[in-house]
Amino acid sequence: MTSGIDAKEAPVSFRPGELEVTGPGTGHLIGSRCGSCGAHYFPRRQACARCLSPEMETVPLSAEGTLYTYTVVRQSIPVFEVPYVLGYVDLPEGVRLMSQIAGCDPDDVRIGMPLVLSIEPFGEDEDGNELTGYRFRPATTEESHD
Amino acid sequence: MTDVYVLGAGMTQFGKHPDRRSDDLGADAVREAIDDAGIDARRIEAAYCGHVFQGMVTGQRILAQLGLAGLPLSNVENACSSGATAVREASLAIRAGEHDVVVAVGTEHLTSRFRGALTPDPDDPEAAVGATMPGVYAMRARRYMEETGMTREQLALIPVKNKHNASLNPLAQFRKPVTVEDVLESRPIADPLNLLDCSPVTDGAAAVVLASGEAAKQLGNGRAIRLAASALRTGVVETEPTSMTFEPLTHMTATDAYERAGIGPGDVNMAEVHDCFSIAEVLRVEGLGLFPQGKYPAAVEAGEADLGGRLPVNPSGGLLGKGHPLGATGVAQVVEIVRQLRGEGGDRQIPDAKVGLAHCRGGKAVGIEGAACTVQILVR
Ligand SMILES: [Zn+2]
C-alpha cells in the first residue's frame, strides 16, 4: 500500500466506473457478475457474453491475481512517464485485466508471479488535481520500493 | 448470387507525403485502378472508402477530385481493417445485385495526424492504464516465447524477411534490407519488441475496381481476378482468460472465408497478413491455419515463407516493409495479390500463384480478443 497521501479531501478515482476508492490507499475494482451463470467481467457489461442474460450485478473484484504476461513500455503517450511495466493480470474470478506493475525491478518481473492490487496516485485531472488509480504489486515483496 | 471480380487495381507510393493530403492520394489510387481496369469512369456505380483518422467524408473529397458526382458512397471505419472492410462492402453490393461496378478505396495521411506509438481510443479502460499497441503485442510475444521457446533471433527474422521483400517493391516505404543484428540493436519500444519489429507511420492509398461476373465478362480485359470470399468478423467477448498465443478471431474469420471460397489453407499459394508487429505475423499465420501452431518461427528460419519458399508470406514487404497507412492497408494487400496472380509481381513474382489470401486485423477494445478482422481469398 502507498502511504503519504494527504487525505484532507477524499481521494478521487481516475475512472469511477471501474475503480471505487473508499479512502486513501483503499478501494476495489468494480466488475459485473452474471446473475444467471456466474461469469465475471471487467469492466462492467450490460449483458453476459456467455449466456446473454441481462441480469448483471455490480460486484467488487478480488485484489489478488497472477501475472499472465508483461512488457516494459519504453515509448508511450506524454501523460505516462516511461519506462513502466505493463501486464495482464488473471484474477481468481476468471477475469483478465491490464494493469501497470509497480514495486518491482523490471528485471525481476516473472510470468506467473502473484500480485496484489494497490490503490495509489495515478495522474491528474485537467485542473491539476491528483487522481487515484490502481497498479498491481508483487504479493511477496518484503520491502516496498517507494 | 453473382461472382465478384477485381477488374482494376491501383496504389500510390507508400511513405511520407508531406505535400499531399489523404484525398489527393486516394484520388491517385482510384484513377490508377480505373485506368488499370480499362473502363470509362462513368461505369463506376458506387464507392466505399476506408480510413481511420482522416475526418468526415474523406471518400466524398476523393470523388470530388475525380469529378465523379452523385454516386452512393459510404465511408467505413474498422481500425486497421477499414480498407479491407470497404472492399468487402463493395463486394456485398455486387453480390446483392444492387450494383455491377463498384470502387473500394482506402487512404490515410498518417504523418499529419499522428506520431509515435498508437494507443487505443482514450475512452478505453486499457488506454487509461497505459496500453500502447506495441505494448499489447509485446506481451503476446513474451508469452509466445515462454510457451513455444521461440528465440528473439527467430522473431527478428520476420522483419528481415519482410524488409527484404520490400526492397524488391518499388512502392514500399523501406527499400533497404536489414539484418537480425539491425533488428536486435534498434531502439527498444516495448520489451521484447524494438523499433524494427514495429510497422512505421505511413501515408498512402490503394483502390480496386470490383465488378459482377456479367460486367467482368463485358468489360474485362482478360486480367480479372476472382474475389472468392471476403469475410469479416468481430472479436468474441472473453468470458474467461484465454491463450494469447493463438488468435480465435483470425481463426474464426479464416474458417468463414475458406468455407465461402470452397478453398482450404492447403490451397493457398501466397498470403498477405497483417504484420503490424513481428509477432503479429506469427500469430496470424498460425491462426489462419497456414502453418501449424507454434511452428511458424522455425518455418521462417527454414525459408518456407520466403518468396521462393513453400508459402510466401507478405511478398509485398507487408506492413513492416511496405508501410502501414491504416485505412489503405487492407486494399493494398488485395492490390498485391491481384498483381501477383496476374504475373505482374516484378522482381518479387511468385511463380504459378493461383490462390492468394489477404488478412487484416485492427483495433483494440477492452475484453474482446481483437476488434475487426477480415480474410479475403482471391483466385486466378
Ligand atoms: Zn451468464
Coordinates of C-alpha atoms and ligand atoms in Angstrom, one line a residue, chain A residues 33-41 47-56, chain B residues 239, ligand 1:
Chain A
R33 CA -21.3 -10.8 -12.2
C34 CA -23.9 -12.6 -14.3
G35 CA -26.9 -13.4 -12.1
S36 CA -27.7 -16.3 -14.3
C37 CA -24.4 -18.2 -15.0
G38 CA -22.0 -16.5 -12.6
A39 CA -19.5 -15.3 -15.2
H40 CA -17.5 -12.2 -14.1
Y41 CA -16.4 -9.3 -16.3
A47 CA -25.2 -8.4 -20.8
C48 CA -23.3 -11.7 -20.3
A49 CA -21.3 -12.9 -23.3
R50 CA -21.6 -16.5 -22.2
C51 CA -25.4 -16.7 -21.7
L52 CA -26.7 -13.3 -22.9
S53 CA -28.5 -12.7 -19.7
P54 CA -29.0 -9.0 -19.0
E55 CA -29.2 -9.6 -15.2
M56 CA -25.8 -8.3 -14.4
Chain B
T239 CA -15.8 -14.9 -20.7
Ligands
ZN1 ZN -24.2 -15.5 -17.9

